[in-house]
Coordinates of C-alpha atoms and ligand atoms in Angstrom, one line a residue:
M540 CA 12.4 -27.3 -5.7
K541 CA 14.0 -24.8 -3.2
A542 CA 12.5 -21.3 -3.3
G543 CA 13.4 -18.2 -1.5
I544 CA 10.6 -15.9 -0.1
L545 CA 11.0 -12.3 0.8
T546 CA 8.8 -9.3 1.8
G547 CA 10.0 -5.9 0.7
G548 CA 8.9 -2.3 1.0
G549 CA 6.5 -1.0 3.6
D550 CA 4.9 -3.7 5.6
C551 CA 1.2 -4.5 5.2
P552 CA -1.4 -6.6 7.0
G553 CA -1.6 -10.0 5.2
L554 CA 2.1 -10.6 4.6
N555 CA 2.2 -13.5 7.0
A556 CA -1.0 -15.0 5.5
V557 CA 0.9 -15.1 2.2
I558 CA 4.0 -16.7 3.7
R559 CA 1.8 -19.3 5.5
A560 CA -0.1 -20.2 2.3
V561 CA 3.1 -20.5 0.3
V562 CA 4.7 -22.8 2.8
K563 CA 1.6 -25.0 3.3
K564 CA 0.8 -25.3 -0.4
G565 CA 4.5 -25.8 -1.3
H566 CA 4.9 -28.7 1.1
T567 CA 2.1 -30.6 -0.6
L568 CA 4.3 -30.4 -3.7
G569 CA 7.4 -31.4 -1.8
Y570 CA 8.9 -27.8 -2.1
N571 CA 11.3 -26.3 0.5
F572 CA 11.6 -22.7 1.4
V573 CA 14.2 -20.3 2.7
G574 CA 13.0 -17.1 4.3
I575 CA 15.1 -14.1 3.2
R576 CA 15.2 -11.5 6.1
D577 CA 14.4 -7.9 5.5
G578 CA 13.6 -7.9 1.8
W579 CA 16.4 -7.5 -0.6
K580 CA 18.8 -6.5 2.2
G581 CA 18.7 -10.2 3.4
L582 CA 19.8 -11.3 -0.1
L583 CA 22.7 -8.9 -0.1
E584 CA 23.8 -9.9 3.4
L585 CA 22.9 -13.5 3.2
S586 CA 20.6 -13.2 6.1
T587 CA 18.0 -16.0 6.1
M588 CA 15.7 -17.9 8.4
P589 CA 13.9 -21.2 8.1
V590 CA 10.2 -21.1 7.1
T591 CA 8.9 -24.5 8.1
A592 CA 5.4 -25.6 8.8
E593 CA 6.1 -25.0 12.5
V594 CA 7.3 -21.5 11.9
V595 CA 4.3 -20.5 9.9
S596 CA 1.8 -22.1 12.2
G597 CA -0.5 -19.5 13.8
I598 CA 0.6 -16.5 11.8
L599 CA -2.5 -16.0 9.7
P600 CA -4.0 -13.2 11.8
V601 CA -0.7 -11.6 12.8
G602 CA 0.2 -8.2 11.3
G603 CA 3.6 -7.2 9.9
T604 CA 5.9 -9.9 8.5
I605 CA 7.8 -12.6 10.3
L606 CA 10.6 -12.1 7.7
G607 CA 11.1 -8.4 8.3
T608 CA 11.2 -5.9 5.5
S609 CA 13.2 -2.9 4.3
R610 CA 13.3 -0.5 1.4
T611 CA 16.7 -1.7 0.1
N612 CA 17.3 -1.4 -3.6
P613 CA 19.8 -4.2 -4.6
L614 CA 20.1 -2.9 -8.1
K615 CA 21.4 0.5 -7.3
K616 CA 25.0 -0.4 -7.3
S617 CA 26.5 -3.0 -9.7
E618 CA 28.5 -4.7 -6.9
D619 CA 25.2 -5.3 -5.0
T620 CA 23.6 -6.8 -8.1
D621 CA 26.6 -9.2 -8.3
K622 CA 26.0 -10.1 -4.6
V623 CA 22.4 -10.9 -5.3
F624 CA 23.4 -13.4 -8.0
K625 CA 26.2 -14.9 -5.9
N626 CA 23.9 -15.3 -2.9
I627 CA 21.0 -16.9 -4.9
N628 CA 23.6 -19.5 -6.0
A629 CA 25.0 -19.9 -2.6
L630 CA 21.6 -20.6 -1.2
G631 CA 20.8 -23.0 -4.1
L632 CA 17.5 -21.2 -4.9
D633 CA 15.6 -22.5 -7.9
A634 CA 13.0 -19.7 -7.6
L635 CA 12.3 -16.5 -5.7
I636 CA 8.9 -15.4 -4.4
C637 CA 8.9 -11.7 -4.1
I638 CA 6.0 -10.1 -2.0
G639 CA 5.9 -6.4 -2.5
G640 CA 4.7 -3.2 -4.2
D641 CA 6.0 -1.4 -7.2
D642 CA 9.6 -1.1 -6.0
T643 CA 10.1 -4.7 -4.8
L644 CA 8.3 -6.1 -7.9
G645 CA 10.3 -3.7 -10.1
V646 CA 13.4 -5.4 -8.8
A647 CA 11.8 -8.8 -9.3
S648 CA 11.0 -7.9 -12.9
K649 CA 14.5 -6.8 -13.7
L650 CA 16.0 -9.8 -12.0
F651 CA 13.7 -12.0 -14.2
D652 CA 15.0 -10.2 -17.2
M653 CA 18.5 -11.1 -16.0
G654 CA 17.6 -14.8 -15.7
V655 CA 16.3 -15.2 -12.1
K656 CA 13.1 -17.2 -11.8
T657 CA 11.0 -14.7 -9.9
V658 CA 7.3 -14.7 -9.2
G659 CA 5.5 -11.7 -7.6
V660 CA 2.7 -11.2 -5.1
P661 CA 1.0 -7.8 -5.0
K662 CA 1.3 -6.1 -1.7
T663 CA 0.5 -2.5 -0.9
I664 CA -2.0 -0.7 1.2
D665 CA -2.0 1.9 -1.5
N666 CA -3.7 -0.4 -4.1
D667 CA -1.7 1.2 -6.9
L668 CA -0.4 -1.8 -8.8
C669 CA -1.6 -2.5 -12.3
G670 CA -3.0 -5.8 -13.5
T671 CA -4.9 -6.5 -10.3
D672 CA -8.2 -5.2 -9.0
F673 CA -6.9 -5.2 -5.4
T674 CA -3.7 -5.7 -3.5
F675 CA -3.9 -7.2 -0.1
G676 CA -3.6 -4.8 2.8
F677 CA -5.7 -2.2 1.1
D678 CA -9.0 -3.5 2.7
T679 CA -7.5 -3.4 6.2
A680 CA -6.2 0.1 5.7
V681 CA -9.7 1.2 4.4
S682 CA -11.4 -0.4 7.5
I683 CA -9.0 1.5 9.8
V684 CA -9.7 4.8 8.0
A685 CA -13.4 4.2 8.2
E686 CA -13.3 3.4 11.9
A687 CA -11.2 6.5 12.5
L688 CA -13.7 8.7 10.6
D689 CA -16.5 7.3 12.7
R690 CA -14.7 8.3 15.8
L691 CA -13.6 11.7 14.5
H692 CA -17.2 12.4 13.4
S693 CA -18.5 12.5 17.0
T694 CA -15.8 14.8 18.4
T695 CA -15.8 17.0 15.3
E696 CA -19.6 17.4 15.4
S697 CA -19.6 18.1 19.1
H698 CA -17.1 20.9 18.8
H699 CA -18.6 22.3 15.5
R700 CA -15.1 22.0 13.9
V701 CA -13.5 21.2 10.6
M702 CA -11.3 18.1 10.8
V703 CA -8.8 17.3 8.1
V704 CA -7.7 13.6 8.1
E705 CA -4.5 12.8 6.3
V706 CA -4.3 9.2 5.0
M707 CA -1.7 7.3 3.1
G708 CA -1.5 7.2 -0.7
R709 CA 1.5 8.6 -2.4
H710 CA 0.5 8.8 -6.1
A711 CA -3.0 7.3 -5.9
G712 CA -5.8 8.2 -3.7
W713 CA -7.5 4.8 -3.3
I714 CA -7.4 4.7 0.5
A715 CA -8.8 8.3 0.7
V716 CA -11.6 7.5 -1.7
Y717 CA -12.6 4.1 -0.3
G718 CA -12.0 5.1 3.4
G719 CA -13.7 8.4 2.9
L720 CA -16.7 6.8 1.2
A721 CA -17.0 4.2 3.9
G722 CA -16.6 6.9 6.7
G723 CA -18.9 9.5 5.2
A724 CA -16.3 12.2 4.3
D725 CA -17.6 15.6 3.3
C726 CA -14.8 16.2 0.9
I727 CA -12.0 13.9 -0.4
L728 CA -8.7 15.1 -1.9
I729 CA -6.5 12.8 -4.0
P730 CA -3.2 13.1 -5.9
E731 CA -5.0 12.5 -9.2
K732 CA -6.9 15.8 -8.9
P733 CA -4.9 18.8 -7.6
F734 CA -7.4 20.7 -5.5
D735 CA -8.4 24.4 -5.2
I736 CA -8.2 25.5 -1.5
D737 CA -11.0 28.0 -2.1
E738 CA -13.2 25.2 -3.4
V739 CA -12.5 23.1 -0.2
C740 CA -13.4 26.2 1.8
A741 CA -16.6 26.7 -0.2
C742 CA -17.6 23.1 0.6
V743 CA -17.2 23.9 4.3
N744 CA -19.2 27.1 4.0
R745 CA -22.0 25.3 2.0
R746 CA -22.3 22.9 4.9
T747 CA -22.5 25.7 7.4
A748 CA -25.2 27.4 5.3
A749 CA -27.1 24.1 5.3
N750 CA -27.0 24.0 9.1
K751 CA -24.3 21.4 9.2
R752 CA -22.0 22.7 11.8
F753 CA -19.0 20.5 11.2
S754 CA -17.0 19.0 8.2
L755 CA -14.8 16.0 7.8
I756 CA -12.2 16.3 5.0
V757 CA -10.1 13.4 3.9
A758 CA -6.8 14.1 2.1
A759 CA -4.4 11.6 0.7
E760 CA -0.8 12.4 1.7
G761 CA 0.0 12.8 -2.0
A762 CA -2.8 15.3 -2.6
Y763 CA -1.6 18.9 -3.3
P764 CA -3.2 22.2 -4.0
K765 CA -3.2 23.7 -7.5
E766 CA -1.5 26.8 -6.0
V767 CA 1.5 24.7 -4.9
S768 CA 3.5 22.9 -7.6
G769 CA 3.9 19.2 -6.5
I770 CA 3.5 17.2 -3.4
I771 CA 3.8 18.5 0.2
S772 CA 6.7 16.9 2.1
K773 CA 8.0 18.0 5.4
D774 CA 11.0 15.6 5.2
K775 CA 13.1 16.4 2.1
T776 CA 15.1 13.2 2.2
L777 CA 14.5 10.4 -0.4
D778 CA 14.4 6.7 0.2
A779 CA 16.5 4.0 -1.7
F780 CA 14.1 4.0 -4.6
G781 CA 14.1 7.8 -4.8
H782 CA 10.7 8.5 -3.3
A783 CA 10.0 11.6 -1.3
K784 CA 8.8 11.0 2.3
L785 CA 5.3 12.5 2.2
G786 CA 3.3 14.2 4.9
G787 CA 2.1 17.6 5.8
V788 CA -0.9 18.2 3.5
G789 CA -3.3 17.8 6.4
E790 CA -1.6 20.4 8.6
F791 CA -1.2 22.8 5.6
L792 CA -4.9 22.5 4.7
A793 CA -6.1 22.9 8.3
V794 CA -4.2 26.2 8.6
E795 CA -5.5 27.5 5.3
I796 CA -9.1 26.5 6.0
E797 CA -9.1 28.2 9.4
K798 CA -7.6 31.3 8.0
R799 CA -9.9 31.5 5.0
T800 CA -13.2 30.4 6.6
G801 CA -12.8 31.4 10.3
H802 CA -13.9 27.9 11.3
E803 CA -11.9 26.2 14.0
T804 CA -10.0 23.5 12.3
R805 CA -7.9 20.5 13.5
H806 CA -6.0 17.9 11.6
V807 CA -5.1 14.2 12.2
V808 CA -2.5 12.1 10.5
L809 CA -3.5 8.4 10.5
G810 CA 0.0 7.4 9.3
H811 CA 1.3 4.0 10.1
L812 CA -1.8 3.0 12.1
Q813 CA -3.2 2.2 8.6
R814 CA -0.5 -0.5 8.1
G815 CA -0.4 -2.0 11.5
G816 CA -2.2 -4.9 13.2
S817 CA -4.3 -7.8 12.1
P818 CA -5.6 -8.1 8.5
T819 CA -9.3 -8.1 7.8
A820 CA -11.0 -11.3 6.8
F821 CA -11.0 -10.1 3.2
D822 CA -7.3 -9.5 3.2
R823 CA -6.6 -12.8 4.9
I824 CA -8.4 -14.6 2.2
L825 CA -6.9 -12.6 -0.6
A826 CA -3.4 -13.0 0.7
T827 CA -3.9 -16.7 1.2
R828 CA -5.2 -17.1 -2.4
Y829 CA -2.2 -15.1 -3.7
G830 CA 0.2 -17.4 -1.7
I831 CA -1.4 -20.5 -3.2
K832 CA -1.2 -19.0 -6.7
A833 CA 2.5 -18.1 -6.3
V834 CA 3.3 -21.7 -5.6
E835 CA 1.2 -22.8 -8.6
M836 CA 3.0 -20.3 -10.8
I837 CA 6.3 -21.9 -9.8
R838 CA 4.9 -25.4 -10.4
D839 CA 3.7 -24.3 -13.9
G840 CA 6.9 -22.5 -14.8
K841 CA 5.2 -19.1 -14.9
F842 CA 8.1 -16.9 -14.0
G843 CA 8.3 -13.2 -14.4
R844 CA 4.7 -13.1 -13.5
M845 CA 2.5 -11.8 -10.6
A846 CA -0.5 -13.3 -8.9
A847 CA -3.5 -10.9 -9.5
L848 CA -7.2 -10.6 -8.7
Q849 CA -9.4 -9.9 -11.7
G850 CA -13.1 -9.9 -10.8
A851 CA -13.5 -12.9 -8.5
K852 CA -10.7 -14.9 -10.0
I853 CA -7.0 -15.2 -9.2
V854 CA -5.0 -15.0 -12.4
D855 CA -1.4 -14.2 -13.3
V856 CA -0.1 -11.1 -15.2
S857 CA 3.4 -10.2 -16.3
L858 CA 5.5 -8.3 -13.7
H859 CA 6.3 -5.8 -16.5
E860 CA 2.6 -5.0 -16.8
A861 CA 2.1 -4.8 -13.0
I862 CA 4.8 -2.1 -12.6
S863 CA 4.3 -0.4 -16.0
K864 CA 2.5 2.5 -14.4
T865 CA 0.7 3.6 -11.2
K866 CA -2.9 2.4 -11.0
T867 CA -4.7 5.6 -10.3
V868 CA -8.2 6.0 -8.8
D869 CA -11.1 4.9 -10.9
M870 CA -13.0 8.2 -11.5
E871 CA -16.3 6.4 -11.4
I872 CA -15.9 5.5 -7.7
F873 CA -14.6 9.0 -7.0
G874 CA -17.7 10.4 -8.6
I875 CA -19.8 8.2 -6.3
A876 CA -17.9 9.6 -3.3
G877 CA -18.5 13.1 -4.7
V878 CA -22.3 12.7 -4.4
F879 CA -21.9 13.1 -0.7
F880 CA -19.5 16.1 -0.7
G881 CA -20.7 19.3 1.0
Ligands
F6P2399 O1 4.1 2.5 0.0 C1 3.2 2.3 1.0 C2 3.2 3.4 2.0 O2 2.4 3.0 3.1 C3 2.8 4.8 1.5 O3 1.4 5.0 1.4 C4 3.5 5.7 2.4 O4 3.8 7.0 1.8 C5 4.8 5.0 2.7 O5 4.5 3.6 2.5 C6 5.4 5.3 4.0 O6 6.6 4.7 4.1 P1 7.5 4.5 5.4 O7 6.9 3.4 6.2 O8 8.8 4.2 4.9 O9 7.4 5.8 6.2

């Protein structure tokens, strides 16, 4: 068995832990692996690297991906799709392990339909893939947001300000809700629930009336006010999968809050800090379990499927199901976070 392994889309803490687990488990079954560089781009350009036991040694706690990544869509042009098939044959791959979010796994799913033996591993800090309770990388992002909120609390309180913290989360506000809950946010805004700017201001004013002289508001980058139709995006260009580059809701809101309440307001964009660095212990373990499962799926001929966490168990679900829709925030947990709003 010779399998290719690639990491696509935005990077995410825990990618290297998956790669390491795949290679170590695979070797116990006599499998060999080829590392495809930079996601689907590497398959188009036949850019590969060896992923031996030596190469993966020591990478468990290392952030990013030793394989590199990109947001290349190899199915956009038919000549590229032909190249993918040609290069899979040229490399002599019997299977392909695709570690990615909805875009990368969407390609893996389509390639499976076209006859390629793909298996998927769910990666995204956004935690928005269906069929799995958690994607790896999410826990690390939440921990980073919680730590940032702890730090922002002290400076915001000292200056009696309002602080708007913009976090990642395109179509789903998982990071905002879990990070905000862990960091004691006074208001959390998510893409699933367009917000009313006056209600956000009312939350700030209620806190002032209750002698709380500061407020910490967490907004997912995909959150938007009812008054504006659709997401706020400063950069109007689209990526290869047609996604808008988000960003700007924090700044927008800070200006509006200061204007409407008279409270001095600042904003912070946590951005790619949420994706960088070493994975948490939870993500290292989850990523390792996913890597082991990916190899077991190949062994058992379970192609067109994705490793998934359901409860405490690692299972497999169809790639079709995983990418069928965006897994939006569970309103029960959002309700819990809401108990602590101003
Ligand atoms: O898809 C994961 C994600 O981190 C989103 O939350 C965010 O909008 C996007 O990637 C940022 O992408 P890039 O690294 O291309 O700017």
